[in-house]
XYZ file of C-alpha atoms in Angstrom:
353
model
C -134.604 -93.141 -81.525
C -135.723 -96.698 -82.229
C -134.064 -98.357 -85.166
C -136.653 -98.919 -87.888
C -137.027 -102.147 -89.776
C -139.342 -102.760 -92.705
C -141.438 -105.093 -90.552
C -141.820 -102.405 -87.874
C -142.766 -99.545 -90.168
C -146.276 -99.045 -91.591
C -147.011 -101.168 -94.646
C -146.259 -99.741 -98.105
C -149.053 -97.781 -99.753
C -150.580 -98.640 -103.136
C -148.489 -101.839 -103.401
C -145.288 -99.886 -104.091
C -142.220 -102.123 -104.220
C -139.268 -99.805 -104.878
C -137.006 -97.883 -102.495
C -137.956 -96.882 -99.875
C -141.100 -99.001 -99.590
C -139.922 -102.611 -99.474
C -136.143 -102.173 -99.360
C -133.947 -101.320 -96.397
C -130.234 -100.971 -95.765
C -128.677 -103.547 -93.530
C -128.132 -102.086 -90.081
C -124.560 -101.001 -89.351
C -122.897 -102.197 -86.143
C -123.276 -99.803 -83.231
C -119.580 -98.907 -83.537
C -117.025 -98.767 -86.331
C -114.514 -101.556 -86.915
C -111.889 -99.679 -84.897
C -114.283 -99.183 -81.993
C -115.217 -95.553 -82.599
C -118.709 -94.134 -82.331
C -120.413 -93.390 -85.594
C -120.825 -89.610 -86.003
C -124.301 -88.414 -85.174
C -126.124 -87.298 -88.322
C -128.977 -84.827 -87.893
C -131.508 -84.434 -90.683
C -134.387 -81.982 -90.865
C -137.300 -82.278 -93.276
C -139.209 -79.007 -93.758
C -142.662 -79.607 -95.171
C -145.784 -77.737 -96.187
C -148.640 -79.471 -97.998
C -146.352 -82.119 -99.476
C -148.421 -85.059 -98.301
C -148.219 -86.775 -101.676
C -144.427 -87.136 -101.283
C -143.708 -86.832 -97.550
C -144.071 -90.485 -96.569
C -141.559 -91.553 -99.192
C -139.093 -88.951 -97.893
C -139.483 -90.067 -94.276
C -138.967 -93.730 -95.130
C -135.862 -92.944 -97.200
C -134.259 -91.476 -94.064
C -135.443 -94.067 -91.540
C -134.497 -97.082 -93.651
C -130.813 -96.135 -93.976
C -129.846 -98.641 -91.288
C -127.704 -95.985 -89.642
C -127.296 -96.400 -85.863
C -126.698 -92.773 -84.865
C -129.424 -90.847 -86.690
C -131.376 -87.856 -85.433
C -134.414 -87.088 -87.564
C -136.683 -84.065 -87.205
C -139.724 -83.018 -89.261
C -140.901 -79.400 -89.218
C -144.304 -78.918 -90.827
C -145.612 -75.434 -91.589
C -149.214 -76.109 -90.602
C -150.200 -78.188 -93.617
C -153.863 -78.511 -94.580
C -153.460 -81.770 -96.519
C -152.726 -85.200 -95.004
C -149.126 -84.326 -94.014
C -149.785 -84.303 -90.247
C -151.533 -87.657 -90.481
C -148.446 -89.074 -92.212
C -146.058 -87.527 -89.668
C -148.048 -88.998 -86.767
C -147.933 -92.367 -88.505
C -144.118 -92.301 -88.196
C -143.802 -90.241 -85.004
C -142.427 -93.200 -82.998
C -139.306 -93.100 -85.173
C -138.847 -89.325 -85.142
C -136.778 -87.461 -82.560
C -138.962 -84.377 -82.846
C -141.761 -83.034 -84.995
C -144.090 -80.065 -84.974
C -146.810 -78.658 -87.194
C -147.380 -74.915 -86.905
C -147.330 -71.885 -89.206
C -143.848 -70.608 -89.993
C -142.207 -67.839 -91.994
C -141.158 -70.036 -94.893
C -138.710 -72.800 -95.704
C -135.621 -71.116 -94.243
C -137.411 -70.463 -90.962
C -138.620 -74.074 -90.802
C -135.119 -75.457 -91.408
C -133.636 -73.147 -88.775
C -136.254 -74.260 -86.239
C -135.271 -77.854 -86.861
C -131.550 -77.086 -86.915
C -131.718 -75.504 -83.457
C -133.144 -78.789 -82.129
C -130.318 -80.818 -83.681
C -127.498 -82.262 -81.570
C -125.420 -84.107 -84.150
C -122.041 -83.712 -85.806
C -123.310 -83.627 -89.380
C -126.360 -81.739 -90.646
C -128.498 -81.484 -93.734
C -132.112 -80.903 -94.678
C -134.004 -83.149 -97.054
C -137.088 -81.478 -98.469
C -140.414 -83.258 -98.277
C -140.438 -84.030 -101.996
C -136.870 -85.410 -102.117
C -135.255 -88.615 -100.837
C -132.032 -89.980 -99.448
C -130.410 -92.612 -101.634
C -129.837 -96.090 -100.145
C -126.558 -96.174 -98.195
C -126.151 -92.392 -98.177
C -125.642 -91.997 -94.430
C -123.003 -94.720 -94.279
C -121.020 -93.055 -97.073
C -121.287 -89.683 -95.326
C -120.214 -91.088 -91.962
C -117.145 -92.808 -93.416
C -116.106 -89.591 -95.138
C -116.557 -87.653 -91.897
C -114.385 -90.076 -89.929
C -111.570 -89.437 -92.411
C -112.195 -85.677 -92.642
C -113.985 -84.481 -89.502
C -115.615 -81.037 -89.652
C -115.489 -80.977 -93.481
C -118.345 -80.276 -95.864
C -119.202 -83.594 -97.527
C -120.517 -83.501 -101.100
C -121.758 -86.305 -103.292
C -123.822 -86.881 -106.453
C -127.560 -86.259 -106.615
C -130.005 -87.771 -109.090
C -132.631 -85.430 -110.502
C -135.761 -87.363 -111.356
C -138.877 -86.273 -113.206
C -142.486 -87.369 -113.174
C -142.058 -88.869 -116.652
C -139.412 -91.274 -115.338
C -136.309 -89.617 -116.788
C -133.270 -89.040 -114.585
C -129.947 -87.259 -114.730
C -127.080 -87.281 -112.259
C -125.491 -84.091 -110.918
C -121.907 -84.567 -109.699
C -120.454 -81.897 -107.389
C -117.408 -80.168 -108.810
C -115.127 -77.312 -107.712
C -117.019 -76.308 -104.568
C -114.815 -73.327 -103.801
C -115.579 -69.913 -102.383
C -114.560 -68.295 -105.680
C -117.065 -70.334 -107.667
C -119.915 -69.616 -105.248
C -119.186 -65.892 -105.431
C -118.148 -65.306 -109.028
C -120.584 -66.343 -111.779
C -117.998 -65.971 -114.531
C -115.387 -68.078 -112.733
C -118.001 -70.710 -111.879
C -118.758 -71.171 -115.583
C -115.072 -71.265 -116.506
C -114.329 -73.817 -113.770
C -117.367 -75.986 -114.585
C -118.703 -75.552 -111.085
C -121.523 -77.918 -110.179
C -123.433 -78.251 -106.944
C -126.661 -79.652 -105.514
C -127.865 -78.962 -101.966
C -129.453 -82.363 -101.101
C -126.069 -84.034 -101.622
C -124.167 -81.569 -99.409
C -123.809 -82.461 -95.727
C -122.506 -79.830 -93.336
C -120.730 -79.619 -89.964
C -123.577 -78.719 -87.610
C -121.426 -76.737 -85.187
C -120.250 -74.419 -87.959
C -123.785 -74.038 -89.341
C -124.917 -72.860 -85.923
C -121.867 -70.606 -85.563
C -122.730 -68.683 -88.749
C -126.366 -68.354 -87.693
C -127.957 -70.956 -89.954
C -129.982 -69.887 -92.976
C -130.910 -66.291 -93.703
C -134.672 -66.284 -93.277
C -135.293 -63.338 -95.606
C -134.046 -65.505 -98.485
C -136.432 -67.966 -100.109
C -134.464 -69.368 -103.068
C -130.722 -68.880 -102.495
C -130.470 -69.408 -98.728
C -128.472 -72.612 -99.211
C -126.048 -70.860 -101.576
C -125.427 -68.004 -99.126
C -124.915 -70.528 -96.304
C -122.267 -72.278 -98.408
C -120.465 -68.964 -98.928
C -120.314 -68.533 -95.152
C -119.106 -72.091 -94.537
C -116.512 -72.202 -97.329
C -114.620 -69.432 -95.580
C -113.977 -71.758 -92.620
C -114.494 -75.334 -93.857
C -112.809 -77.691 -96.290
C -114.746 -79.862 -98.755
C -114.430 -83.594 -99.238
C -116.153 -85.495 -102.056
C -117.694 -88.961 -102.073
C -118.482 -90.980 -105.222
C -121.659 -92.549 -103.839
C -125.010 -91.044 -104.827
C -126.451 -89.392 -101.722
C -129.913 -88.133 -102.651
C -132.676 -87.969 -105.227
C -134.145 -84.583 -106.143
C -137.702 -84.590 -107.432
C -138.674 -82.159 -110.196
C -142.410 -81.616 -110.526
C -144.717 -78.819 -111.599
C -144.999 -77.337 -108.101
C -141.320 -77.515 -107.114
C -139.539 -74.185 -106.682
C -136.877 -75.171 -109.199
C -139.547 -75.593 -111.874
C -141.777 -72.641 -110.970
C -139.047 -70.084 -110.211
C -136.176 -71.064 -112.491
C -132.420 -70.737 -112.078
C -132.141 -67.006 -112.998
C -134.430 -66.040 -110.112
C -132.362 -68.158 -107.691
C -129.173 -66.503 -108.915
C -130.696 -63.024 -108.871
C -131.630 -63.342 -105.205
C -128.101 -64.545 -104.414
C -126.471 -61.552 -106.130
C -128.854 -59.134 -104.460
C -128.073 -60.667 -101.072
C -124.321 -60.312 -101.676
C -124.664 -56.694 -102.781
C -126.928 -55.829 -99.842
C -124.499 -57.493 -97.445
C -121.856 -54.925 -98.357
C -118.879 -57.131 -97.538
C -115.854 -57.255 -99.810
C -114.428 -60.527 -101.110
C -111.131 -61.180 -102.855
C -112.904 -63.580 -105.216
C -115.325 -61.047 -106.719
C -115.306 -57.260 -106.981
C -118.235 -54.976 -106.216
C -118.253 -53.943 -109.893
C -118.514 -57.571 -110.989
C -121.460 -58.115 -108.650
C -123.076 -54.960 -110.013
C -122.677 -56.190 -113.583
C -124.037 -59.626 -112.598
C -127.006 -57.920 -110.975
C -127.899 -56.003 -114.155
C -127.348 -59.099 -116.297
C -129.723 -61.195 -114.188
C -132.391 -58.502 -113.990
C -132.448 -58.297 -117.784
C -132.488 -62.095 -118.078
C -135.448 -62.316 -115.701
C -137.134 -59.504 -117.599
C -136.669 -61.321 -120.907
C -138.153 -64.497 -119.402
C -141.112 -62.496 -118.099
C -141.705 -61.063 -121.590
C -141.560 -64.562 -123.034
C -144.299 -65.543 -120.546
C -146.256 -62.361 -121.420
C -145.778 -60.982 -117.911
C -145.151 -57.465 -119.150
C -145.703 -55.702 -115.843
C -143.128 -57.933 -114.155
C -140.716 -57.420 -117.063
C -140.973 -53.652 -116.796
C -140.190 -53.794 -113.073
C -137.010 -55.767 -113.787
C -135.983 -53.302 -116.487
C -136.628 -50.228 -114.339
C -134.664 -51.766 -111.473
C -131.721 -52.490 -113.774
C -131.753 -48.923 -115.166
C -131.704 -47.502 -111.645
C -128.544 -49.508 -110.969
C -126.720 -48.398 -114.126
C -128.193 -47.216 -117.463
C -124.813 -47.726 -119.144
C -124.554 -51.349 -117.973
C -128.115 -51.934 -119.145
C -127.345 -50.630 -122.649
C -124.137 -52.685 -122.863
C -125.947 -55.796 -121.703
C -128.840 -55.305 -124.099
C -126.433 -54.996 -127.034
C -125.241 -58.549 -126.242
C -128.761 -59.944 -126.459
C -130.064 -61.388 -129.714
C -133.616 -60.230 -129.091
C -132.462 -56.616 -128.628
C -130.196 -56.670 -131.677
C -133.106 -58.018 -133.720
C -135.310 -55.254 -132.341
C -132.737 -52.598 -133.273
C -132.390 -53.989 -136.795
C -136.159 -54.127 -137.224
C -136.586 -50.634 -135.785
C -133.742 -49.363 -137.964
C -135.290 -50.746 -141.146
C -138.652 -49.195 -140.301
C -137.016 -45.859 -139.490
C -135.170 -45.843 -142.816
C -138.360 -46.671 -144.723
C -140.211 -43.831 -143.012
C -137.297 -41.477 -143.562
C -137.057 -42.296 -147.279
C -140.817 -42.146 -147.744
C -140.993 -38.819 -145.944
C -138.256 -37.324 -148.148
C -139.760 -38.618 -151.399
C -142.932 -36.512 -151.320
C -141.397 -33.055 -151.835
C -139.498 -34.310 -154.889
C -142.602 -35.937 -156.376
C -144.718 -32.817 -155.727
C -142.184 -30.600 -157.556
C -142.458 -32.632 -160.753
């Protein structure tokens, strides 16, 4: 792949002057100071109708100044200007395709199977790599080859606000056990997590029947065979907007799919019992049901409740007793019942007077 300089790439759009429009990282030497080859880093960008963000994402990868980059874009047959943008940068891509797919996981897997590098990650078409990210990842890999590399990610919003997410306690226990994850202050963000490609392929990549928690389940597979090393440098920026899955789906739905996948898998883990997963499942179904009620999606809420009751009526009752809204309902119902009971018993006495 040709190395991309600002002067070689298409001109910035709309007079934008921030990263990655008019800035670039200084190109690294072809080899490290001790004469070693830089590890090959393979990045896949899955995209579908993200033309308003895609060009920024592509430039953030190409302008890293990294000499051993493999970059692949997998488009799901977009109907906006995404293909036009991809073609605009096709000279700097190792592979791209635009065709209908079976969703994000399928698109990432298609790209992953084309990858030939040492290190792998996907950067969604509405996110970006941070300046200098690939250099920081490569240096960490040279010290800890075949490790999972995790670094901070900046969440940024359309209103200009930002907050940084620092990875913490990326252990198998914390990915499996919700309670332990909270106790251990577990924190994780996929765009800042770079993976050993060989091991990703060995475990079969992403599970394509998952649409929200596929990255979480992949980490569970990898943490059974890989160590984790942390870097202090910010590695990526994660865009939150009205159409992003994080905003439209919400964390409970992500977590619910993860628990359901673990229960369906049927495997046993030392870090979490089947009973704990069952309790987590009921908890999350009720949480999602409560959120649906809040959004006046009563049909959806009833489906969550019925599903939870089918798992365990006793767990449902115990979980509901912990919820403020249910305790308030019981108190309100109780007061009404007592009023009716007293009123009903008062008439015979009054009629006998």
